[in-house]
């Protein structure tokens, strides 16, 4: 069965998903596209050929009986109504991170999903599908090296635009480590602290960066995350997991090494598509396959909610100048057990 | 348009191709399978669902009007009639390496293709689609580091079965480096020598290995290839290209590093699927896309012929105890220019 | 001129210094040895041949007119009287870290030195003489990559004896990073925090480890130091300095790489002599050369004092369960400017 | 006992040895210097202070009763009379490589030494004292990975002067690998072949480089050596030893890694002092210690002779355009067993 997908949000991320579904992945086709900018939606619909429809709202696209499943790539702040709409229509939805920008909205989504009685929402945390992160998780889960004691993360970007704010260090950037650490340790994050760092002169006037976030999980695992978005040299996602008897870390995806006047060196990735192209493909393919089999895969609404709750605590710590803040979580519904 | 593929040869390699086409790649479906063992063909046909047909011969499958393109994964020694059959039926064909096991057969294939007037044959040298090899080739073609002077190759396997013969060191194993080196340097190999090496006690009685092959190209580039198929630690494909101002080499596809009592280490690949899964997918996807656009892609019949001619010269050197042997090539038809 | 050295403290560290002075370094000889255990002192004196003297107290050795310079390798808690004695005798002294175990004692030493009007005390922080640390410092001082924003340190040991206490994580182990960071950044550390970490089951009952120390310097550089003394795999001193445009880190002193069934790996150092043999030699040779030229070299009494003051603040934080503690420093005497 | 050393040959290499003996090593002093340029000898004598003597000939220096041992750092072509002179005077001699430039001269030296009945000659093959080469040799000798089958060497320099000739690729550069391979495998080299390589445009008109030498030892170990003296990026001595179950290789002495816009990289050494400073020190210190104990250490006259015999065979192969040439060795005197 070929899964008929409708895309809501025809910006860069949305078009990148279209491109992989049409040209690289198996088992799905695009039958509709929606965007507040109807022309953008029409352009996407035309690009996929066939008789794909274009809509000006997510609601119309969700209502299209020809749409089996919905892919949402709009801004996080407007996700909620479309996610709930898809749930109420009984359609599977893959929604880009964050699930929503407030814990309240995430709870509303979970309530709708529980009400519907079926897990339909997958949040687009693609790192869970990265080969290297999975190799580390396999070592952790294998237990051969004992329990995890600490994790050191580095989220480094070559630069960010003027529009990038201090708040985004946490809710747009660190949110990836927040989800990945919950997934890798299998524990909730219970408290968080933000540490200031001598400010980079590469950062624009209103951006206070880099920062270091320090998280603690239920069992006391200490996790730090250096968020450093002006480090010139590239997009470098580093993660070292310290177990009792060993430490494991992500490589740089070293395809090749060059030995020249600069030394013996490997290239750095330059952006998230460069680094996570394979993970994005694996994520969307696994979603397509799951939908075709009428099952759920990937991050759930609870995962989206928990990540947002940790973000809220981190933002509170940032506003309070770095005090330690407890993460407030509602009790986990059995539905998500 | 969805490309309708027929598979000839339902062994492990054939089934691996089916698996990627059905579950990982875009734009194609399997409509027929052929094998001298009709039951094996039927099993593959059933596995892909739909109403795929099963045949006992390649000729029947090629004749099936529902088959757009043919994928041949039988033993090299029986490739020729099916490749020529596909050409005469005007159907694109992806044939696993080697194109054929004798230069004469390769020439017969080229004659049929030239007669037909259309490039239809792609030889399955998947390394041309490996990301890392392509990154090195980009450095070579870019010319920033000057011309290539030397290339050092290592083809290392953890072990081989009793059935693996000294001859296979060249026509089954080194043939990959032979094609990759022709492709990377853009030159034909004009002479070859085989150097003996102290024999490994890990090799069975009749297998004289490891060996080192030394090739020279038209411009005098020296290429060596250590073929070492009992080196226990894994499947390690190493290649260092020495240009005038730099040297570039393949990495180990280091996804992660582990630091434990054995030191700071990265894992070795264990077999060719482990190392070249991405290259196989890229190769077959590019072939599907090319067929859909009615164009040719990848290695041509000429490439298949030239590789076989170098293999013949290397085998002659091996039989003569290591003397240097000239490679005999017919003049290249303009058709393949 | 050959420097005539007297050794106070004939334990393992003292004998290691004797060994390097006699067998590896240039320009000095051992003329006296002192130890509360007179037999140990006599054994050392006999081992160096000639007519070296043995004493039961440091005071007697310092008083020996044949002794040009004094090397103190006793426990930190008993350093003060011998250091002050050497100062008052006008003799250069190389004292193993820490200079003294309380800030008060360090101040008494500085007062004696200032009174004497001559810089005579060198504290044995050997990392300042490590080739790799110096290469990183050269990058920092060169300024090509902009100012330092953060430093990540890891102090990892394979195991520690039952006698090793939680307090020693700071005053015996982390003190090395404390001095090295002051030296590398050229700034004082102004506040410190100790972060708890999920306890390793490899640590004995009364040892709360690993821990992470977080330091801030005058300009706001954030420095963390993972102190992890039961990590099985080896003695691994890691340091990554994050500047505005680059990050630099210590290697593992990779002499060789081995590629076997465990992967592609380099060996880990197993103890501080293994890792810092060259630094110890360079430190003592530079001291010998300086003494021969009647000049001071290496860490001063102020450095010894400042490190001890940071240790005191870190211990206070540890006792208070991880609160941030300000470092209290007296005003720096011009004498040490 | 302090060893009193006389230096013959006060050029750069000679002065480098003086510098290490005076400033870095233990147990020796310079009491005399000789050079055909008497002023150069006088300058060296003055530089070491004391009442070191200066001579215009090696013979005078050797005759000086105050000289215990002789260090020869003249051109290889004039070594023989001084080496034989030192032997006849019964004085230990450390002679820079090569022992002599002809097999005949080497035999004359051995005859003098055998006649004298005492092993007095050490040839300056410093790589035998390099820490990394010794770590690989320890793996080879340990036998854990099975016998050595192959060795791949790379001798790469950033550039060479106009005065550097094709012949020097072998007798000045490759001679280091020739000695190191004999030492590491514990076998004589029995045949050698020189392979041409596409010429580097970085090489001056009369220099035919790079070249690859291929050696075979008694047991059939195949050894190749890429001699590539214009590879811009640095002085890179690479060696990979392939055993039956593992491969071991030299690292780049990675002190630190830098991560910047050029990628993740380590620095390359730039010359032989940079790479082998520690080996030179260890070599000369071990010689001083051996002389003090009236024993022999390091490479013997036989080693110097055998290396020169292999060089002669390689030069013959080079002249004959790459034919394989047998190495002619006299029977090894029991004296050197």
mmCIF file of N, CA, C and O in Angstrom, chain A residues 158-237:
data_model
loop_
_atom_site.group_PDB
_atom_site.id
_atom_site.type_symbol
_atom_site.label_atom_id
_atom_site.label_comp_id
_atom_site.label_asym_id
_atom_site.label_seq_id
_atom_site.Cartn_x
_atom_site.Cartn_y
_atom_site.Cartn_z
ATOM 1 N N UNK A 158 28.425 26.949 12.987
ATOM 2 C CA UNK A 158 29.393 27.944 12.505
ATOM 3 C C UNK A 158 28.922 29.378 12.740
ATOM 4 O O UNK A 158 29.727 30.255 13.024
ATOM 5 N N UNK A 159 27.613 29.618 12.628
ATOM 6 C CA UNK A 159 27.087 30.968 12.838
ATOM 7 C C UNK A 159 25.568 30.915 12.852
ATOM 8 O O UNK A 159 24.974 29.909 12.460
ATOM 9 N N UNK A 160 24.940 32.000 13.320
ATOM 10 C CA UNK A 160 23.482 32.096 13.317
ATOM 11 C C UNK A 160 23.106 33.497 12.836
ATOM 12 O O UNK A 160 23.895 34.444 12.960
ATOM 13 N N UNK A 161 21.884 33.658 12.300
ATOM 14 C CA UNK A 161 21.462 34.967 11.799
ATOM 15 C C UNK A 161 21.120 35.933 12.939
ATOM 16 O O UNK A 161 20.969 35.522 14.089
ATOM 17 N N UNK A 162 20.988 37.195 12.592
ATOM 18 C CA UNK A 162 20.627 38.239 13.566
ATOM 19 C C UNK A 162 19.332 37.892 14.299
ATOM 20 O O UNK A 162 19.126 38.265 15.446
ATOM 21 N N UNK A 163 18.463 37.172 13.596
ATOM 22 C CA UNK A 163 17.141 36.880 14.169
ATOM 23 C C UNK A 163 17.189 35.823 15.272
ATOM 24 O O UNK A 163 16.198 35.568 15.947
ATOM 25 N N UNK A 164 18.359 35.207 15.435
ATOM 26 C CA UNK A 164 18.485 34.143 16.437
ATOM 27 C C UNK A 164 18.627 34.765 17.826
ATOM 28 O O UNK A 164 19.512 35.582 18.059
ATOM 29 N N UNK A 165 17.740 34.382 18.757
ATOM 30 C CA UNK A 165 17.729 35.002 20.089
ATOM 31 C C UNK A 165 18.305 34.065 21.158
ATOM 32 O O UNK A 165 18.416 32.858 20.944
ATOM 33 N N UNK A 166 18.614 34.653 22.323
ATOM 34 C CA UNK A 166 19.152 33.861 23.444
ATOM 35 C C UNK A 166 18.197 32.736 23.825
ATOM 36 O O UNK A 166 18.616 31.639 24.192
ATOM 37 N N UNK A 167 16.905 33.005 23.719
ATOM 38 C CA UNK A 167 15.905 31.996 24.077
ATOM 39 C C UNK A 167 16.008 30.767 23.163
ATOM 40 O O UNK A 167 15.838 29.629 23.591
ATOM 41 N N UNK A 168 16.357 31.022 21.904
ATOM 42 C CA UNK A 168 16.425 29.923 20.930
ATOM 43 C C UNK A 168 17.584 28.962 21.206
ATOM 44 O O UNK A 168 17.573 27.813 20.760
ATOM 45 N N UNK A 169 18.595 29.444 21.968
ATOM 46 C CA UNK A 169 19.672 28.541 22.371
ATOM 47 C C UNK A 169 19.078 27.322 23.052
ATOM 48 O O UNK A 169 19.599 26.213 22.955
ATOM 49 N N UNK A 170 17.957 27.533 23.734
ATOM 50 C CA UNK A 170 17.332 26.467 24.510
ATOM 51 C C UNK A 170 16.170 25.822 23.751
ATOM 52 O O UNK A 170 16.185 24.619 23.491
ATOM 53 N N UNK A 171 15.192 26.627 23.322
ATOM 54 C CA UNK A 171 13.980 25.981 22.780
ATOM 55 C C UNK A 171 14.110 25.556 21.317
ATOM 56 O O UNK A 171 13.302 24.787 20.814
ATOM 57 N N UNK A 172 15.141 26.048 20.640
ATOM 58 C CA UNK A 172 15.310 25.650 19.244
ATOM 59 C C UNK A 172 16.525 24.728 19.049
ATOM 60 O O UNK A 172 16.505 23.844 18.212
ATOM 61 N N UNK A 173 17.555 24.960 19.853
ATOM 62 C CA UNK A 173 18.821 24.229 19.662
ATOM 63 C C UNK A 173 18.984 23.108 20.683
ATOM 64 O O UNK A 173 19.033 21.931 20.336
ATOM 65 N N UNK A 174 19.041 23.453 21.979
ATOM 66 C CA UNK A 174 19.274 22.444 23.016
ATOM 67 C C UNK A 174 18.145 21.415 23.091
ATOM 68 O O UNK A 174 18.339 20.304 23.597
ATOM 69 N N UNK A 175 16.983 21.744 22.557
ATOM 70 C CA UNK A 175 15.856 20.804 22.630
ATOM 71 C C UNK A 175 16.228 19.460 21.980
ATOM 72 O O UNK A 175 15.748 18.405 22.397
ATOM 73 N N UNK A 176 17.134 19.487 21.002
ATOM 74 C CA UNK A 176 17.572 18.231 20.387
ATOM 75 C C UNK A 176 18.306 17.357 21.402
ATOM 76 O O UNK A 176 18.057 16.157 21.494
ATOM 77 N N UNK A 177 19.226 17.961 22.172
ATOM 78 C CA UNK A 177 19.931 17.155 23.183
ATOM 79 C C UNK A 177 18.948 16.707 24.267
ATOM 80 O O UNK A 177 19.055 15.605 24.794
ATOM 81 N N UNK A 178 17.984 17.582 24.601
ATOM 82 C CA UNK A 178 17.019 17.220 25.654
ATOM 83 C C UNK A 178 16.285 15.935 25.273
ATOM 84 O O UNK A 178 16.195 14.987 26.056
ATOM 85 N N UNK A 179 15.798 15.866 24.045
ATOM 86 C CA UNK A 179 15.097 14.643 23.636
ATOM 87 C C UNK A 179 16.061 13.463 23.535
ATOM 88 O O UNK A 179 15.771 12.363 24.014
ATOM 89 N N UNK A 180 17.216 13.704 22.942
ATOM 90 C CA UNK A 180 18.165 12.590 22.730
ATOM 91 C C UNK A 180 18.627 11.998 24.063
ATOM 92 O O UNK A 180 18.758 10.778 24.200
ATOM 93 N N UNK A 181 18.828 12.854 25.050
ATOM 94 C CA UNK A 181 19.285 12.351 26.354
ATOM 95 C C UNK A 181 18.182 11.568 27.066
ATOM 96 O O UNK A 181 18.459 10.542 27.691
ATOM 97 N N UNK A 182 16.942 12.016 26.946
ATOM 98 C CA UNK A 182 15.823 11.261 27.548
ATOM 99 C C UNK A 182 15.744 9.879 26.920
ATOM 100 O O UNK A 182 15.602 8.859 27.587
ATOM 101 N N UNK A 183 15.894 9.863 25.595
ATOM 102 C CA UNK A 183 15.810 8.604 24.843
ATOM 103 C C UNK A 183 16.991 7.698 25.176
ATOM 104 O O UNK A 183 16.829 6.499 25.439
ATOM 105 N N UNK A 184 18.180 8.273 25.232
ATOM 106 C CA UNK A 184 19.365 7.439 25.425
ATOM 107 C C UNK A 184 19.450 6.870 26.839
ATOM 108 O O UNK A 184 19.805 5.709 27.021
ATOM 109 N N UNK A 185 19.114 7.689 27.836
ATOM 110 C CA UNK A 185 19.218 7.213 29.226
ATOM 111 C C UNK A 185 17.959 6.468 29.656
ATOM 112 O O UNK A 185 17.978 5.737 30.645
ATOM 113 N N UNK A 186 16.845 6.682 28.937
ATOM 114 C CA UNK A 186 15.592 6.060 29.364
ATOM 115 C C UNK A 186 15.069 6.654 30.656
ATOM 116 O O UNK A 186 14.295 6.022 31.375
ATOM 117 N N UNK A 187 15.497 7.869 30.981
ATOM 118 C CA UNK A 187 15.049 8.528 32.214
ATOM 119 C C UNK A 187 14.527 9.933 31.907
ATOM 120 O O UNK A 187 14.941 10.554 30.935
ATOM 121 N N UNK A 188 13.643 10.421 32.797
ATOM 122 C CA UNK A 188 13.211 11.813 32.678
ATOM 123 C C UNK A 188 14.281 12.727 33.261
ATOM 124 O O UNK A 188 15.041 12.325 34.151
ATOM 125 N N UNK A 189 14.339 13.942 32.767
ATOM 126 C CA UNK A 189 15.211 14.969 33.323
ATOM 127 C C UNK A 189 14.425 15.662 34.431
ATOM 128 O O UNK A 189 13.289 16.091 34.206
ATOM 129 N N UNK A 190 15.009 15.728 35.636
ATOM 130 C CA UNK A 190 14.241 16.252 36.787
ATOM 131 C C UNK A 190 14.664 17.659 37.206
ATOM 132 O O UNK A 190 13.912 18.365 37.866
ATOM 133 N N UNK A 191 15.883 18.071 36.884
ATOM 134 C CA UNK A 191 16.249 19.467 37.159
ATOM 135 C C UNK A 191 17.277 19.941 36.149
ATOM 136 O O UNK A 191 17.922 19.129 35.486
ATOM 137 N N UNK A 192 17.354 21.245 36.029
ATOM 138 C CA UNK A 192 18.203 21.841 35.014
ATOM 139 C C UNK A 192 18.766 23.172 35.516
ATOM 140 O O UNK A 192 18.125 23.853 36.323
ATOM 141 N N UNK A 193 19.990 23.473 35.050
ATOM 142 C CA UNK A 193 20.629 24.746 35.403
ATOM 143 C C UNK A 193 21.306 25.267 34.145
ATOM 144 O O UNK A 193 21.805 24.490 33.323
ATOM 145 N N UNK A 194 21.299 26.590 33.975
ATOM 146 C CA UNK A 194 22.033 27.171 32.845
ATOM 147 C C UNK A 194 23.242 27.907 33.399
ATOM 148 O O UNK A 194 23.119 28.719 34.304
ATOM 149 N N UNK A 195 24.420 27.582 32.852
ATOM 150 C CA UNK A 195 25.655 28.265 33.264
ATOM 151 C C UNK A 195 26.043 29.284 32.209
ATOM 152 O O UNK A 195 26.085 28.966 31.018
ATOM 153 N N UNK A 196 26.346 30.499 32.662
ATOM 154 C CA UNK A 196 26.820 31.506 31.715
ATOM 155 C C UNK A 196 28.274 31.184 31.355
ATOM 156 O O UNK A 196 28.952 30.433 32.052
ATOM 157 N N UNK A 197 28.715 31.741 30.255
ATOM 158 C CA UNK A 197 30.070 31.548 29.754
ATOM 159 C C UNK A 197 30.543 32.900 29.233
ATOM 160 O O UNK A 197 29.707 33.710 28.815
ATOM 161 N N UNK A 198 31.822 33.153 29.291
ATOM 162 C CA UNK A 198 32.351 34.394 28.700
ATOM 163 C C UNK A 198 31.766 34.533 27.296
ATOM 164 O O UNK A 198 31.848 33.620 26.484
ATOM 165 N N UNK A 199 31.157 35.655 27.004
ATOM 166 C CA UNK A 199 30.429 35.836 25.744
ATOM 167 C C UNK A 199 31.368 35.902 24.545
ATOM 168 O O UNK A 199 32.432 36.519 24.590
ATOM 169 N N UNK A 200 30.959 35.260 23.462
ATOM 170 C CA UNK A 200 31.734 35.298 22.230
ATOM 171 C C UNK A 200 31.524 36.632 21.528
ATOM 172 O O UNK A 200 30.384 37.079 21.377
ATOM 173 N N UNK A 201 32.599 37.251 21.087
ATOM 174 C CA UNK A 201 32.446 38.516 20.346
ATOM 175 C C UNK A 201 31.882 38.232 18.958
ATOM 176 O O UNK A 201 31.498 39.147 18.248
ATOM 177 N N UNK A 202 31.806 36.957 18.599
ATOM 178 C CA UNK A 202 31.204 36.594 17.315
ATOM 179 C C UNK A 202 29.674 36.648 17.394
ATOM 180 O O UNK A 202 28.994 36.669 16.379
ATOM 181 N N UNK A 203 29.137 36.648 18.609
ATOM 182 C CA UNK A 203 27.682 36.677 18.789
ATOM 183 C C UNK A 203 27.187 38.119 18.683
ATOM 184 O O UNK A 203 27.856 39.039 19.154
ATOM 185 N N UNK A 204 26.019 38.303 18.056
ATOM 186 C CA UNK A 204 25.510 39.678 17.921
ATOM 187 C C UNK A 204 25.118 40.226 19.300
ATOM 188 O O UNK A 204 25.000 39.489 20.286
ATOM 189 N N UNK A 205 24.896 41.539 19.350
ATOM 190 C CA UNK A 205 24.784 42.260 20.626
ATOM 191 C C UNK A 205 23.792 41.642 21.614
ATOM 192 O O UNK A 205 24.064 41.501 22.796
ATOM 193 N N UNK A 206 22.622 41.243 21.106
ATOM 194 C CA UNK A 206 21.579 40.796 22.043
ATOM 195 C C UNK A 206 21.644 39.305 22.360
ATOM 196 O O UNK A 206 20.851 38.794 23.142
ATOM 197 N N UNK A 207 22.579 38.601 21.743
ATOM 198 C CA UNK A 207 22.663 37.153 21.954
ATOM 199 C C UNK A 207 23.722 36.820 23.009
ATOM 200 O O UNK A 207 24.894 37.108 22.826
ATOM 201 N N UNK A 208 23.278 36.249 24.126
ATOM 202 C CA UNK A 208 24.192 35.868 25.202
ATOM 203 C C UNK A 208 24.623 34.429 24.996
ATOM 204 O O UNK A 208 23.968 33.503 25.471
ATOM 205 N N UNK A 209 25.711 34.219 24.252
ATOM 206 C CA UNK A 209 26.150 32.847 24.012
ATOM 207 C C UNK A 209 27.648 32.801 23.938
ATOM 208 O O UNK A 209 28.268 33.832 23.719
ATOM 209 N N UNK A 210 28.291 31.657 24.108
ATOM 210 C CA UNK A 210 27.697 30.341 24.359
ATOM 211 C C UNK A 210 27.137 30.210 25.779
ATOM 212 O O UNK A 210 27.364 31.081 26.635
ATOM 213 N N UNK A 211 26.359 29.158 26.000
ATOM 214 C CA UNK A 211 25.928 28.794 27.348
ATOM 215 C C UNK A 211 26.172 27.290 27.523
ATOM 216 O O UNK A 211 26.391 26.570 26.551
ATOM 217 N N UNK A 212 26.161 26.887 28.775
ATOM 218 C CA UNK A 212 26.232 25.457 29.082
ATOM 219 C C UNK A 212 25.019 25.112 29.924
ATOM 220 O O UNK A 212 24.739 25.783 30.923
ATOM 221 N N UNK A 213 24.266 24.106 29.503
ATOM 222 C CA UNK A 213 23.144 23.625 30.306
ATOM 223 C C UNK A 213 23.596 22.392 31.067
ATOM 224 O O UNK A 213 24.369 21.587 30.534
ATOM 225 N N UNK A 214 23.148 22.279 32.311
ATOM 226 C CA UNK A 214 23.457 21.097 33.111
ATOM 227 C C UNK A 214 22.138 20.478 33.551
ATOM 228 O O UNK A 214 21.313 21.145 34.180
ATOM 229 N N UNK A 215 21.926 19.225 33.157
ATOM 230 C CA UNK A 215 20.695 18.505 33.475
ATOM 231 C C UNK A 215 20.999 17.367 34.440
ATOM 232 O O UNK A 215 22.102 16.814 34.423
ATOM 233 N N UNK A 216 20.005 17.004 35.244
ATOM 234 C CA UNK A 216 20.103 15.794 36.070
ATOM 235 C C UNK A 216 18.895 14.921 35.798
ATOM 236 O O UNK A 216 17.775 15.431 35.675
ATOM 237 N N UNK A 217 19.142 13.612 35.678
ATOM 238 C CA UNK A 217 18.026 12.688 35.460
ATOM 239 C C UNK A 217 17.593 12.083 36.796
ATOM 240 O O UNK A 217 18.235 12.305 37.827
ATOM 241 N N UNK A 218 16.549 11.270 36.731
ATOM 242 C CA UNK A 218 15.997 10.636 37.942
ATOM 243 C C UNK A 218 17.051 9.917 38.769
ATOM 244 O O UNK A 218 17.058 9.988 39.997
ATOM 245 N N UNK A 219 17.964 9.208 38.131
ATOM 246 C CA UNK A 219 18.961 8.419 38.879
ATOM 247 C C UNK A 219 20.198 9.241 39.204
ATOM 248 O O UNK A 219 21.158 8.716 39.775
ATOM 249 N N UNK A 220 20.220 10.506 38.812
ATOM 250 C CA UNK A 220 21.368 11.344 39.146
ATOM 251 C C UNK A 220 22.430 11.440 38.051
ATOM 252 O O UNK A 220 23.523 11.958 38.276
ATOM 253 N N UNK A 221 22.113 10.933 36.868
ATOM 254 C CA UNK A 221 23.047 11.103 35.751
ATOM 255 C C UNK A 221 23.199 12.601 35.486
ATOM 256 O O UNK A 221 22.214 13.327 35.400
ATOM 257 N N UNK A 222 24.441 13.069 35.406
ATOM 258 C CA UNK A 222 24.715 14.481 35.119
ATOM 259 C C UNK A 222 24.977 14.641 33.630
ATOM 260 O O UNK A 222 25.809 13.940 33.062
ATOM 261 N N UNK A 223 24.251 15.532 33.015
ATOM 262 C CA UNK A 223 24.360 15.748 31.576
ATOM 263 C C UNK A 223 24.689 17.210 31.338
ATOM 264 O O UNK A 223 23.985 18.091 31.851
ATOM 265 N N UNK A 224 25.775 17.501 30.634
ATOM 266 C CA UNK A 224 25.974 18.903 30.259
ATOM 267 C C UNK A 224 25.855 19.040 28.748
ATOM 268 O O UNK A 224 25.989 18.080 27.996
ATOM 269 N N UNK A 225 25.549 20.248 28.326
ATOM 270 C CA UNK A 225 25.321 20.542 26.911
ATOM 271 C C UNK A 225 25.870 21.930 26.609
ATOM 272 O O UNK A 225 25.307 22.930 27.046
ATOM 273 N N UNK A 226 26.998 21.957 25.924
ATOM 274 C CA UNK A 226 27.558 23.239 25.489
ATOM 275 C C UNK A 226 26.819 23.671 24.235
ATOM 276 O O UNK A 226 26.854 22.970 23.222
ATOM 277 N N UNK A 227 26.138 24.794 24.305
ATOM 278 C CA UNK A 227 25.458 25.321 23.132
ATOM 279 C C UNK A 227 26.250 26.532 22.672
ATOM 280 O O UNK A 227 26.353 27.531 23.372
ATOM 281 N N UNK A 228 26.851 26.388 21.499
ATOM 282 C CA UNK A 228 27.898 27.307 21.043
ATOM 283 C C UNK A 228 27.674 27.523 19.541
ATOM 284 O O UNK A 228 28.167 26.751 18.726
ATOM 285 N N UNK A 229 26.900 28.553 19.193
ATOM 286 C CA UNK A 229 26.383 28.645 17.825
ATOM 287 C C UNK A 229 27.156 29.596 16.907
ATOM 288 O O UNK A 229 26.657 29.979 15.852
ATOM 289 N N UNK A 230 28.361 29.972 17.306
ATOM 290 C CA UNK A 230 29.187 30.830 16.452
ATOM 291 C C UNK A 230 30.617 30.323 16.381
ATOM 292 O O UNK A 230 31.563 31.107 16.353
ATOM 293 N N UNK A 231 30.803 29.012 16.368
ATOM 294 C CA UNK A 231 32.163 28.473 16.464
ATOM 295 C C UNK A 231 32.825 28.278 15.097
ATOM 296 O O UNK A 231 33.693 27.435 14.920
ATOM 297 N N UNK A 232 32.433 29.029 14.150
ATOM 298 C CA UNK A 232 33.083 29.152 12.829
ATOM 299 C C UNK A 232 33.345 27.844 12.099
ATOM 300 O O UNK A 232 33.030 27.703 10.932
ATOM 301 N N UNK A 233 33.927 26.845 12.788
ATOM 302 C CA UNK A 233 34.487 25.732 12.017
ATOM 303 C C UNK A 233 33.461 24.786 11.417
ATOM 304 O O UNK A 233 33.791 24.031 10.507
ATOM 305 N N UNK A 234 32.240 24.812 11.887
ATOM 306 C CA UNK A 234 31.254 23.935 11.273
ATOM 307 C C UNK A 234 30.135 23.557 12.217
ATOM 308 O O UNK A 234 29.998 24.135 13.301
ATOM 309 N N UNK A 235 29.340 22.604 11.751
ATOM 310 C CA UNK A 235 28.213 22.085 12.528
ATOM 311 C C UNK A 235 28.716 20.818 13.187
ATOM 312 O O UNK A 235 28.881 19.791 12.527
ATOM 313 N N UNK A 236 28.992 20.902 14.471
ATOM 314 C CA UNK A 236 29.639 19.786 15.146
ATOM 315 C C UNK A 236 28.789 19.337 16.318
ATOM 316 O O UNK A 236 28.669 20.052 17.312
ATOM 317 N N UNK A 237 28.183 18.185 16.166
ATOM 318 C CA UNK A 237 27.342 17.619 17.213
ATOM 319 C C UNK A 237 28.166 16.554 17.910
ATOM 320 O O UNK A 237 28.479 15.516 17.325
#
